[in-house]
Amino acid sequence: MQDLSFVWLEITGRCSLFCDHCYADSGPKGTEGTMLPRDWLRVIDEVAQLGGRMVQFIGGGPTLHRSLPAFVDHALVDGLEVEVFSNLVHVSPQLWGVFAQPGVRLATSYYSDNATEHEAITKRRNSYTRTKANIVEALRRSIPLRVGLIEVQDGQRVEQARAELEALGVTEVGFDRLRQVGRGVRDQQPNVEQLCGRCADRVIAISPDGSVWPCVFARWLPVGNVRESALREILDGAILATTRRRLRRNFVERQCGPEKQKCAPESRCEPS
């Protein structure tokens, strides 16, 4: 079995936003799927037993899942590092206490320093103000935080947003482009060109219905389901091995960039 380092746990498809580029196609009408809290707790145990280092709770909006505090506490007890990737539109007093624990960090997405532009992407009024305010609150509480700038539109004010974040005190600011997966599809269907090249390379993603993917962006490539099989069996299984070989072959062969250089699977895979 290949070493396991990082696992995305997509605990819900429900989200307070309806971003027009959402790779998970999440929104206010999303659900928590068929995975019950006890299923997630078992999966967290399996990740730890397999030598995993970190789990990321993601969605949808993971802060909307009522069992998130229990999941975070369970992962910490199991010795795992925890990251919660949230839009930071709403954080309850209880969750601030959860996030302030040693071993927990936050991540969020940001689009612009202009409220109108930001909210044209998130499709919710006041989302810019609320996310920005909770970024400030996380920093005030000394909670480790990273922010990913996502370029969705031509001419988007991403560099101005970067300057704004740095002025607020955010020291870890990343950048990603639109991924044509989910609602992000524009002129092509989901394919390996949307992937960074490190899928299933010590990482794996698990969906609200238990499906296991090589990463959260490779949603069209299920390799098993944790409601039907143990995670170890899936990681050791023939489907994942075949999928991994297929992906590696595509990553080696594809051409990218203005200089048409070979795409080596070395770039960081957001949002991990």
PDB file of C-alpha atoms in Angstrom:
ATOM      1  CA  MET A   1       0.000   0.000   0.000  1.00  0.00           C
ATOM      2  CA  GLN A   2       1.258   3.486  -0.859  1.00  0.00           C
ATOM      3  CA  ASP A   3       1.811   5.804   2.109  1.00  0.00           C
ATOM      4  CA  LEU A   4      -1.145   8.029   2.950  1.00  0.00           C
ATOM      5  CA  SER A   5      -0.485  11.598   4.036  1.00  0.00           C
ATOM      6  CA  PHE A   6      -3.490  13.831   3.385  1.00  0.00           C
ATOM      7  CA  VAL A   7      -7.226  13.122   3.089  1.00  0.00           C
ATOM      8  CA  TRP A   8     -10.030  15.450   2.059  1.00  0.00           C
ATOM      9  CA  LEU A   9     -13.221  14.648   4.001  1.00  0.00           C
ATOM     10  CA  GLU A  10     -16.059  16.302   2.100  1.00  0.00           C
ATOM     11  CA  ILE A  11     -18.607  16.039   4.876  1.00  0.00           C
ATOM     12  CA  THR A  12     -21.469  17.934   3.241  1.00  0.00           C
ATOM     13  CA  GLY A  13     -22.709  19.257  -0.057  1.00  0.00           C
ATOM     14  CA  ARG A  14     -24.669  22.000   1.696  1.00  0.00           C
ATOM     15  CA  CYS A  15     -23.261  25.509   1.516  1.00  0.00           C
ATOM     16  CA  SER A  16     -24.471  29.008   2.332  1.00  0.00           C
ATOM     17  CA  LEU A  17     -23.029  30.225  -0.981  1.00  0.00           C
ATOM     18  CA  PHE A  18     -23.734  29.245  -4.585  1.00  0.00           C
ATOM     19  CA  CYS A  19     -20.439  30.120  -6.261  1.00  0.00           C
ATOM     20  CA  ASP A  20     -20.740  29.889 -10.032  1.00  0.00           C
ATOM     21  CA  HIS A  21     -17.450  27.979 -10.319  1.00  0.00           C
ATOM     22  CA  CYS A  22     -17.969  25.445  -7.487  1.00  0.00           C
ATOM     23  CA  TYR A  23     -16.246  22.174  -8.402  1.00  0.00           C
ATOM     24  CA  ALA A  24     -18.431  20.339  -5.846  1.00  0.00           C
ATOM     25  CA  ASP A  25     -21.677  21.809  -7.242  1.00  0.00           C
ATOM     26  CA  SER A  26     -22.658  22.614  -3.651  1.00  0.00           C
ATOM     27  CA  GLY A  27     -25.192  25.165  -2.444  1.00  0.00           C
ATOM     28  CA  PRO A  28     -28.062  25.849  -0.043  1.00  0.00           C
ATOM     29  CA  LYS A  29     -29.996  22.845  -1.354  1.00  0.00           C
ATOM     30  CA  GLY A  30     -27.088  20.421  -0.910  1.00  0.00           C
ATOM     31  CA  THR A  31     -27.243  17.558   1.565  1.00  0.00           C
ATOM     32  CA  GLU A  32     -24.969  15.624   3.904  1.00  0.00           C
ATOM     33  CA  GLY A  33     -25.323  12.588   1.687  1.00  0.00           C
ATOM     34  CA  THR A  34     -25.509   9.059   3.039  1.00  0.00           C
ATOM     35  CA  MET A  35     -22.463   9.162   5.314  1.00  0.00           C
ATOM     36  CA  LEU A  36     -23.582   9.178   8.953  1.00  0.00           C
ATOM     37  CA  PRO A  37     -21.468  10.704  11.747  1.00  0.00           C
ATOM     38  CA  ARG A  38     -20.402   7.225  12.867  1.00  0.00           C
ATOM     39  CA  ASP A  39     -19.189   6.516   9.309  1.00  0.00           C
ATOM     40  CA  TRP A  40     -17.000   9.617   9.357  1.00  0.00           C
ATOM     41  CA  LEU A  41     -15.603   8.773  12.782  1.00  0.00           C
ATOM     42  CA  ARG A  42     -14.677   5.307  11.532  1.00  0.00           C
ATOM     43  CA  VAL A  43     -13.005   6.773   8.453  1.00  0.00           C
ATOM     44  CA  ILE A  44     -11.005   9.188  10.604  1.00  0.00           C
ATOM     45  CA  ASP A  45      -9.793   6.207  12.663  1.00  0.00           C
ATOM     46  CA  GLU A  46      -8.821   4.375   9.483  1.00  0.00           C
ATOM     47  CA  VAL A  47      -6.870   7.363   8.186  1.00  0.00           C
ATOM     48  CA  ALA A  48      -4.910   7.521  11.436  1.00  0.00           C
ATOM     49  CA  GLN A  49      -4.288   3.760  11.440  1.00  0.00           C
ATOM     50  CA  LEU A  50      -2.962   3.998   7.886  1.00  0.00           C
ATOM     51  CA  GLY A  51      -0.407   6.596   8.924  1.00  0.00           C
ATOM     52  CA  GLY A  52      -2.224   9.662   7.623  1.00  0.00           C
ATOM     53  CA  ARG A  53      -0.840  13.007   8.740  1.00  0.00           C
ATOM     54  CA  MET A  54      -3.655  15.474   8.077  1.00  0.00           C
ATOM     55  CA  VAL A  55      -7.375  15.528   7.302  1.00  0.00           C
ATOM     56  CA  GLN A  56      -9.171  18.484   5.776  1.00  0.00           C
ATOM     57  CA  PHE A  57     -12.868  18.950   6.458  1.00  0.00           C
ATOM     58  CA  ILE A  58     -14.381  20.522   3.385  1.00  0.00           C
ATOM     59  CA  GLY A  59     -17.712  20.840   1.634  1.00  0.00           C
ATOM     60  CA  GLY A  60     -19.918  22.489   0.744  1.00  0.00           C
ATOM     61  CA  GLY A  61     -19.701  24.402   3.941  1.00  0.00           C
ATOM     62  CA  PRO A  62     -18.272  22.138   6.663  1.00  0.00           C
ATOM     63  CA  THR A  63     -19.273  24.629   9.381  1.00  0.00           C
ATOM     64  CA  LEU A  64     -22.910  23.788   8.553  1.00  0.00           C
ATOM     65  CA  HIS A  65     -22.438  20.157   9.638  1.00  0.00           C
ATOM     66  CA  ARG A  66     -23.543  19.875  13.252  1.00  0.00           C
ATOM     67  CA  SER A  67     -21.042  17.090  13.939  1.00  0.00           C
ATOM     68  CA  LEU A  68     -17.991  19.082  12.805  1.00  0.00           C
ATOM     69  CA  PRO A  69     -16.827  19.747  16.400  1.00  0.00           C
ATOM     70  CA  ALA A  70     -16.985  16.023  17.166  1.00  0.00           C
ATOM     71  CA  PHE A  71     -15.112  15.181  13.959  1.00  0.00           C
ATOM     72  CA  VAL A  72     -12.345  17.675  14.712  1.00  0.00           C
ATOM     73  CA  ASP A  73     -11.972  16.465  18.303  1.00  0.00           C
ATOM     74  CA  HIS A  74     -11.869  12.839  17.154  1.00  0.00           C
ATOM     75  CA  ALA A  75      -9.179  13.550  14.589  1.00  0.00           C
ATOM     76  CA  LEU A  76      -7.054  15.384  17.167  1.00  0.00           C
ATOM     77  CA  VAL A  77      -7.366  12.490  19.620  1.00  0.00           C
ATOM     78  CA  ASP A  78      -6.241  10.185  16.815  1.00  0.00           C
ATOM     79  CA  GLY A  79      -3.114  12.311  16.424  1.00  0.00           C
ATOM     80  CA  LEU A  80      -4.067  13.877  13.107  1.00  0.00           C
ATOM     81  CA  GLU A  81      -3.529  17.465  12.080  1.00  0.00           C
ATOM     82  CA  VAL A  82      -6.761  19.178  11.055  1.00  0.00           C
ATOM     83  CA  GLU A  83      -7.611  21.832   8.527  1.00  0.00           C
ATOM     84  CA  VAL A  84     -11.131  23.171   8.037  1.00  0.00           C
ATOM     85  CA  PHE A  85     -11.678  24.686   4.599  1.00  0.00           C
ATOM     86  CA  SER A  86     -14.631  27.045   4.988  1.00  0.00           C
ATOM     87  CA  ASN A  87     -16.036  30.077   3.216  1.00  0.00           C
ATOM     88  CA  LEU A  88     -15.951  31.705   6.695  1.00  0.00           C
ATOM     89  CA  VAL A  89     -19.321  33.330   6.103  1.00  0.00           C
ATOM     90  CA  HIS A  90     -20.641  32.054   9.427  1.00  0.00           C
ATOM     91  CA  VAL A  91     -18.635  30.796  12.381  1.00  0.00           C
ATOM     92  CA  SER A  92     -20.481  30.162  15.641  1.00  0.00           C
ATOM     93  CA  PRO A  93     -18.939  30.906  19.057  1.00  0.00           C
ATOM     94  CA  GLN A  94     -18.654  27.139  19.626  1.00  0.00           C
ATOM     95  CA  LEU A  95     -16.716  26.681  16.398  1.00  0.00           C
ATOM     96  CA  TRP A  96     -14.277  29.448  17.261  1.00  0.00           C
ATOM     97  CA  GLY A  97     -13.438  27.422  20.345  1.00  0.00           C
ATOM     98  CA  VAL A  98     -12.973  24.308  18.200  1.00  0.00           C
ATOM     99  CA  PHE A  99     -10.737  26.115  15.722  1.00  0.00           C
ATOM    100  CA  ALA A 100      -8.571  27.600  18.464  1.00  0.00           C
ATOM    101  CA  GLN A 101      -7.355  24.176  19.579  1.00  0.00           C
ATOM    102  CA  PRO A 102      -3.711  23.275  18.949  1.00  0.00           C
ATOM    103  CA  GLY A 103      -3.384  21.209  15.790  1.00  0.00           C
ATOM    104  CA  VAL A 104      -6.262  22.937  13.972  1.00  0.00           C
ATOM    105  CA  ARG A 105      -5.922  25.412  11.131  1.00  0.00           C
ATOM    106  CA  LEU A 106      -8.320  27.202   8.801  1.00  0.00           C
ATOM    107  CA  ALA A 107      -8.400  27.794   5.063  1.00  0.00           C
ATOM    108  CA  THR A 108     -10.729  29.888   2.950  1.00  0.00           C
ATOM    109  CA  SER A 109     -11.208  31.219  -0.571  1.00  0.00           C
ATOM    110  CA  TYR A 110     -11.172  34.874  -1.569  1.00  0.00           C
ATOM    111  CA  TYR A 111     -11.989  36.544  -4.852  1.00  0.00           C
ATOM    112  CA  SER A 112     -11.640  40.308  -4.771  1.00  0.00           C
ATOM    113  CA  ASP A 113     -11.094  43.401  -2.654  1.00  0.00           C
ATOM    114  CA  ASN A 114     -14.316  44.710  -4.159  1.00  0.00           C
ATOM    115  CA  ALA A 115     -17.528  43.549  -2.448  1.00  0.00           C
ATOM    116  CA  THR A 116     -19.615  43.712  -5.609  1.00  0.00           C
ATOM    117  CA  GLU A 117     -17.168  41.600  -7.606  1.00  0.00           C
ATOM    118  CA  HIS A 118     -16.685  39.116  -4.747  1.00  0.00           C
ATOM    119  CA  GLU A 119     -20.429  38.666  -4.290  1.00  0.00           C
ATOM    120  CA  ALA A 120     -21.077  38.348  -8.016  1.00  0.00           C
ATOM    121  CA  ILE A 121     -19.016  35.152  -7.735  1.00  0.00           C
ATOM    122  CA  THR A 122     -20.384  33.832  -4.426  1.00  0.00           C
ATOM    123  CA  LYS A 123     -24.005  34.742  -5.239  1.00  0.00           C
ATOM    124  CA  ARG A 124     -24.686  35.961  -1.705  1.00  0.00           C
ATOM    125  CA  ARG A 125     -24.983  39.477  -0.395  1.00  0.00           C
ATOM    126  CA  ASN A 126     -22.665  40.434   2.463  1.00  0.00           C
ATOM    127  CA  SER A 127     -20.456  37.381   1.871  1.00  0.00           C
ATOM    128  CA  TYR A 128     -17.442  39.623   1.262  1.00  0.00           C
ATOM    129  CA  THR A 129     -17.945  41.547   4.506  1.00  0.00           C
ATOM    130  CA  ARG A 130     -18.560  38.422   6.572  1.00  0.00           C
ATOM    131  CA  THR A 131     -15.663  36.439   5.167  1.00  0.00           C
ATOM    132  CA  LYS A 132     -13.293  39.369   5.595  1.00  0.00           C
ATOM    133  CA  ALA A 133     -14.489  39.951   9.179  1.00  0.00           C
ATOM    134  CA  ASN A 134     -13.945  36.303  10.081  1.00  0.00           C
ATOM    135  CA  ILE A 135     -10.479  36.328   8.516  1.00  0.00           C
ATOM    136  CA  VAL A 136      -9.692  39.220  10.851  1.00  0.00           C
ATOM    137  CA  GLU A 137     -11.183  37.309  13.788  1.00  0.00           C
ATOM    138  CA  ALA A 138      -9.147  34.185  13.022  1.00  0.00           C
ATOM    139  CA  LEU A 139      -5.982  36.271  12.943  1.00  0.00           C
ATOM    140  CA  ARG A 140      -6.966  37.996  16.190  1.00  0.00           C
ATOM    141  CA  ARG A 141      -7.321  34.577  17.815  1.00  0.00           C
ATOM    142  CA  SER A 142      -3.940  33.488  16.371  1.00  0.00           C
ATOM    143  CA  ILE A 143      -5.554  30.594  14.500  1.00  0.00           C
ATOM    144  CA  PRO A 144      -3.306  29.430  11.629  1.00  0.00           C
ATOM    145  CA  LEU A 145      -4.953  30.538   8.412  1.00  0.00           C
ATOM    146  CA  ARG A 146      -4.253  30.331   4.716  1.00  0.00           C
ATOM    147  CA  VAL A 147      -6.273  31.994   1.981  1.00  0.00           C
ATOM    148  CA  GLY A 148      -6.579  30.876  -1.626  1.00  0.00           C
ATOM    149  CA  LEU A 149      -7.220  33.458  -4.304  1.00  0.00           C
ATOM    150  CA  ILE A 150      -9.256  31.940  -7.125  1.00  0.00           C
ATOM    151  CA  GLU A 151      -9.362  33.618 -10.515  1.00  0.00           C
ATOM    152  CA  VAL A 152     -12.768  33.003 -12.037  1.00  0.00           C
ATOM    153  CA  GLN A 153     -13.363  36.014 -14.286  1.00  0.00           C
ATOM    154  CA  ASP A 154     -11.283  37.982 -16.763  1.00  0.00           C
ATOM    155  CA  GLY A 155      -9.969  41.150 -15.199  1.00  0.00           C
ATOM    156  CA  GLN A 156     -10.754  39.989 -11.685  1.00  0.00           C
ATOM    157  CA  ARG A 157      -9.048  42.014  -8.937  1.00  0.00           C
ATOM    158  CA  VAL A 158      -6.989  39.140  -7.563  1.00  0.00           C
ATOM    159  CA  GLU A 159      -3.776  41.112  -7.089  1.00  0.00           C
ATOM    160  CA  GLN A 160      -5.638  43.853  -5.272  1.00  0.00           C
ATOM    161  CA  ALA A 161      -7.232  41.151  -3.124  1.00  0.00           C
ATOM    162  CA  ARG A 162      -3.781  39.748  -2.360  1.00  0.00           C
ATOM    163  CA  ALA A 163      -2.622  43.182  -1.223  1.00  0.00           C
ATOM    164  CA  GLU A 164      -5.701  43.533   0.954  1.00  0.00           C
ATOM    165  CA  LEU A 165      -5.141  40.161   2.603  1.00  0.00           C
ATOM    166  CA  GLU A 166      -1.486  40.908   3.276  1.00  0.00           C
ATOM    167  CA  ALA A 167      -2.467  44.255   4.788  1.00  0.00           C
ATOM    168  CA  LEU A 168      -4.846  42.406   7.116  1.00  0.00           C
ATOM    169  CA  GLY A 169      -1.965  40.218   8.245  1.00  0.00           C
ATOM    170  CA  VAL A 170      -2.504  37.029   6.243  1.00  0.00           C
ATOM    171  CA  THR A 171       0.928  35.548   5.611  1.00  0.00           C
ATOM    172  CA  GLU A 172      -0.062  32.494   3.548  1.00  0.00           C
ATOM    173  CA  VAL A 173      -1.832  33.499   0.353  1.00  0.00           C
ATOM    174  CA  GLY A 174      -2.080  31.055  -2.545  1.00  0.00           C
ATOM    175  CA  PHE A 175      -3.490  31.273  -6.048  1.00  0.00           C
ATOM    176  CA  ASP A 176      -5.532  28.938  -8.218  1.00  0.00           C
ATOM    177  CA  ARG A 177      -7.415  29.201 -11.469  1.00  0.00           C
ATOM    178  CA  LEU A 178     -10.895  28.113 -12.410  1.00  0.00           C
ATOM    179  CA  ARG A 179     -11.175  24.307 -12.533  1.00  0.00           C
ATOM    180  CA  GLN A 180     -13.647  23.080 -15.121  1.00  0.00           C
ATOM    181  CA  VAL A 181     -15.316  20.610 -12.793  1.00  0.00           C
ATOM    182  CA  GLY A 182     -18.847  20.821 -11.367  1.00  0.00           C
ATOM    183  CA  ARG A 183     -20.289  24.298 -11.937  1.00  0.00           C
ATOM    184  CA  GLY A 184     -16.864  25.360 -13.117  1.00  0.00           C
ATOM    185  CA  VAL A 185     -17.410  23.697 -16.491  1.00  0.00           C
ATOM    186  CA  ARG A 186     -17.227  26.278 -19.263  1.00  0.00           C
ATOM    187  CA  ASP A 187     -15.978  25.041 -22.624  1.00  0.00           C
ATOM    188  CA  GLN A 188     -14.853  21.494 -21.815  1.00  0.00           C
ATOM    189  CA  GLN A 189     -15.880  18.535 -19.713  1.00  0.00           C
ATOM    190  CA  PRO A 190     -13.926  17.488 -16.597  1.00  0.00           C
ATOM    191  CA  ASN A 191     -10.651  15.866 -17.601  1.00  0.00           C
ATOM    192  CA  VAL A 192      -7.037  15.453 -16.478  1.00  0.00           C
ATOM    193  CA  GLU A 193      -6.156  18.923 -17.756  1.00  0.00           C
ATOM    194  CA  GLN A 194      -7.993  20.270 -14.703  1.00  0.00           C
ATOM    195  CA  LEU A 195      -5.742  18.326 -12.327  1.00  0.00           C
ATOM    196  CA  CYS A 196      -2.372  19.307 -10.871  1.00  0.00           C
ATOM    197  CA  GLY A 197      -0.628  15.985 -11.425  1.00  0.00           C
ATOM    198  CA  ARG A 198      -0.491  14.645  -7.863  1.00  0.00           C
ATOM    199  CA  CYS A 199      -3.834  12.852  -7.672  1.00  0.00           C
ATOM    200  CA  ALA A 200      -3.697   9.762  -5.437  1.00  0.00           C
ATOM    201  CA  ASP A 201      -0.068  10.562  -4.638  1.00  0.00           C
ATOM    202  CA  ARG A 202      -0.364   9.996  -0.877  1.00  0.00           C
ATOM    203  CA  VAL A 203      -3.698  11.852  -1.021  1.00  0.00           C
ATOM    204  CA  ILE A 204      -7.306  10.734  -1.354  1.00  0.00           C
ATOM    205  CA  ALA A 205     -10.744  12.343  -1.119  1.00  0.00           C
ATOM    206  CA  ILE A 206     -13.974  10.986   0.357  1.00  0.00           C
ATOM    207  CA  SER A 207     -17.407  12.326  -0.579  1.00  0.00           C
ATOM    208  CA  PRO A 208     -20.669  12.738   1.374  1.00  0.00           C
ATOM    209  CA  ASP A 209     -21.920   9.464  -0.080  1.00  0.00           C
ATOM    210  CA  GLY A 210     -18.695   7.615   0.761  1.00  0.00           C
ATOM    211  CA  SER A 211     -17.211   7.613  -2.728  1.00  0.00           C
ATOM    212  CA  VAL A 212     -13.417   7.733  -2.811  1.00  0.00           C
ATOM    213  CA  TRP A 213     -11.688   9.858  -5.442  1.00  0.00           C
ATOM    214  CA  PRO A 214      -8.007  10.423  -6.328  1.00  0.00           C
ATOM    215  CA  CYS A 215      -8.600  14.064  -5.277  1.00  0.00           C
ATOM    216  CA  VAL A 216     -11.548  16.415  -4.798  1.00  0.00           C
ATOM    217  CA  PHE A 217     -11.238  17.640  -8.396  1.00  0.00           C
ATOM    218  CA  ALA A 218     -11.149  14.123  -9.928  1.00  0.00           C
ATOM    219  CA  ARG A 219     -14.787  13.460  -9.124  1.00  0.00           C
ATOM    220  CA  TRP A 220     -15.461  11.494 -12.298  1.00  0.00           C
ATOM    221  CA  LEU A 221     -12.960   8.802 -11.218  1.00  0.00           C
ATOM    222  CA  PRO A 222     -14.439   6.925  -8.219  1.00  0.00           C
ATOM    223  CA  VAL A 223     -12.162   4.154  -6.989  1.00  0.00           C
ATOM    224  CA  GLY A 224     -14.356   2.698  -4.233  1.00  0.00           C
ATOM    225  CA  ASN A 225     -16.758   3.545  -1.421  1.00  0.00           C
ATOM    226  CA  VAL A 226     -15.964   3.547   2.307  1.00  0.00           C
ATOM    227  CA  ARG A 227     -19.523   2.513   3.133  1.00  0.00           C
ATOM    228  CA  GLU A 228     -18.883  -0.741   1.292  1.00  0.00           C
ATOM    229  CA  SER A 229     -15.166  -1.408   1.862  1.00  0.00           C
ATOM    230  CA  ALA A 230     -12.482  -0.542   4.367  1.00  0.00           C
ATOM    231  CA  LEU A 231     -10.259   2.337   3.289  1.00  0.00           C
ATOM    232  CA  ARG A 232      -7.206   0.067   3.336  1.00  0.00           C
ATOM    233  CA  GLU A 233      -8.892  -2.296   0.869  1.00  0.00           C
ATOM    234  CA  ILE A 234      -9.649   0.601  -1.467  1.00  0.00           C
ATOM    235  CA  LEU A 235      -6.102   1.934  -1.291  1.00  0.00           C
ATOM    236  CA  ASP A 236      -4.738  -1.546  -2.002  1.00  0.00           C
ATOM    237  CA  GLY A 237      -7.366  -2.253  -4.659  1.00  0.00           C
ATOM    238  CA  ALA A 238      -6.972  -2.842  -8.361  1.00  0.00           C
ATOM    239  CA  ILE A 239      -9.256   0.052  -9.334  1.00  0.00           C
ATOM    240  CA  LEU A 240      -7.092   2.656  -7.630  1.00  0.00           C
ATOM    241  CA  ALA A 241      -3.902   1.075  -8.969  1.00  0.00           C
ATOM    242  CA  THR A 242      -5.269   1.175 -12.522  1.00  0.00           C
ATOM    243  CA  THR A 243      -6.535   4.733 -12.083  1.00  0.00           C
ATOM    244  CA  ARG A 244      -3.185   5.874 -10.691  1.00  0.00           C
ATOM    245  CA  ARG A 245      -1.304   4.373 -13.668  1.00  0.00           C
ATOM    246  CA  ARG A 246      -3.736   5.985 -16.092  1.00  0.00           C
ATOM    247  CA  LEU A 247      -3.366   9.392 -14.457  1.00  0.00           C
ATOM    248  CA  ARG A 248       0.421   9.214 -14.331  1.00  0.00           C
ATOM    249  CA  ARG A 249       0.545   8.307 -17.990  1.00  0.00           C
ATOM    250  CA  ASN A 250      -1.615  11.310 -18.865  1.00  0.00           C
ATOM    251  CA  PHE A 251       0.384  13.666 -16.657  1.00  0.00           C
ATOM    252  CA  VAL A 252       3.650  12.618 -18.278  1.00  0.00           C
ATOM    253  CA  GLU A 253       2.304  12.872 -21.804  1.00  0.00           C
ATOM    254  CA  ARG A 254       0.350  16.102 -21.616  1.00  0.00           C
ATOM    255  CA  GLN A 255       1.827  19.399 -22.805  1.00  0.00           C
ATOM    256  CA  CYS A 256       1.096  22.613 -20.971  1.00  0.00           C
ATOM    257  CA  GLY A 257       2.005  26.264 -20.640  1.00  0.00           C
ATOM    258  CA  PRO A 258       3.161  28.771 -23.233  1.00  0.00           C
ATOM    259  CA  GLU A 259       6.511  27.021 -23.576  1.00  0.00           C
ATOM    260  CA  LYS A 260       4.881  23.584 -23.997  1.00  0.00           C
ATOM    261  CA  GLN A 261       6.974  22.039 -21.242  1.00  0.00           C
ATOM    262  CA  LYS A 262       6.168  18.635 -19.829  1.00  0.00           C
ATOM    263  CA  CYS A 263       3.883  18.823 -16.810  1.00  0.00           C
ATOM    264  CA  ALA A 264       5.705  17.208 -13.913  1.00  0.00           C
ATOM    265  CA  PRO A 265       3.506  16.157 -10.990  1.00  0.00           C
ATOM    266  CA  GLU A 266       5.302  18.464  -8.593  1.00  0.00           C
ATOM    267  CA  SER A 267       2.979  21.463  -8.263  1.00  0.00           C
ATOM    268  CA  ARG A 268       0.991  21.907  -5.095  1.00  0.00           C
ATOM    269  CA  CYS A 269      -2.552  20.609  -5.343  1.00  0.00           C
ATOM    270  CA  GLU A 270      -5.075  23.104  -4.045  1.00  0.00           C
ATOM    271  CA  PRO A 271      -6.953  23.105  -1.774  1.00  0.00           C
ATOM    272  CA  SER A 272      -4.692  20.668   0.075  1.00  0.00           C
TER     273      SER A 272
END
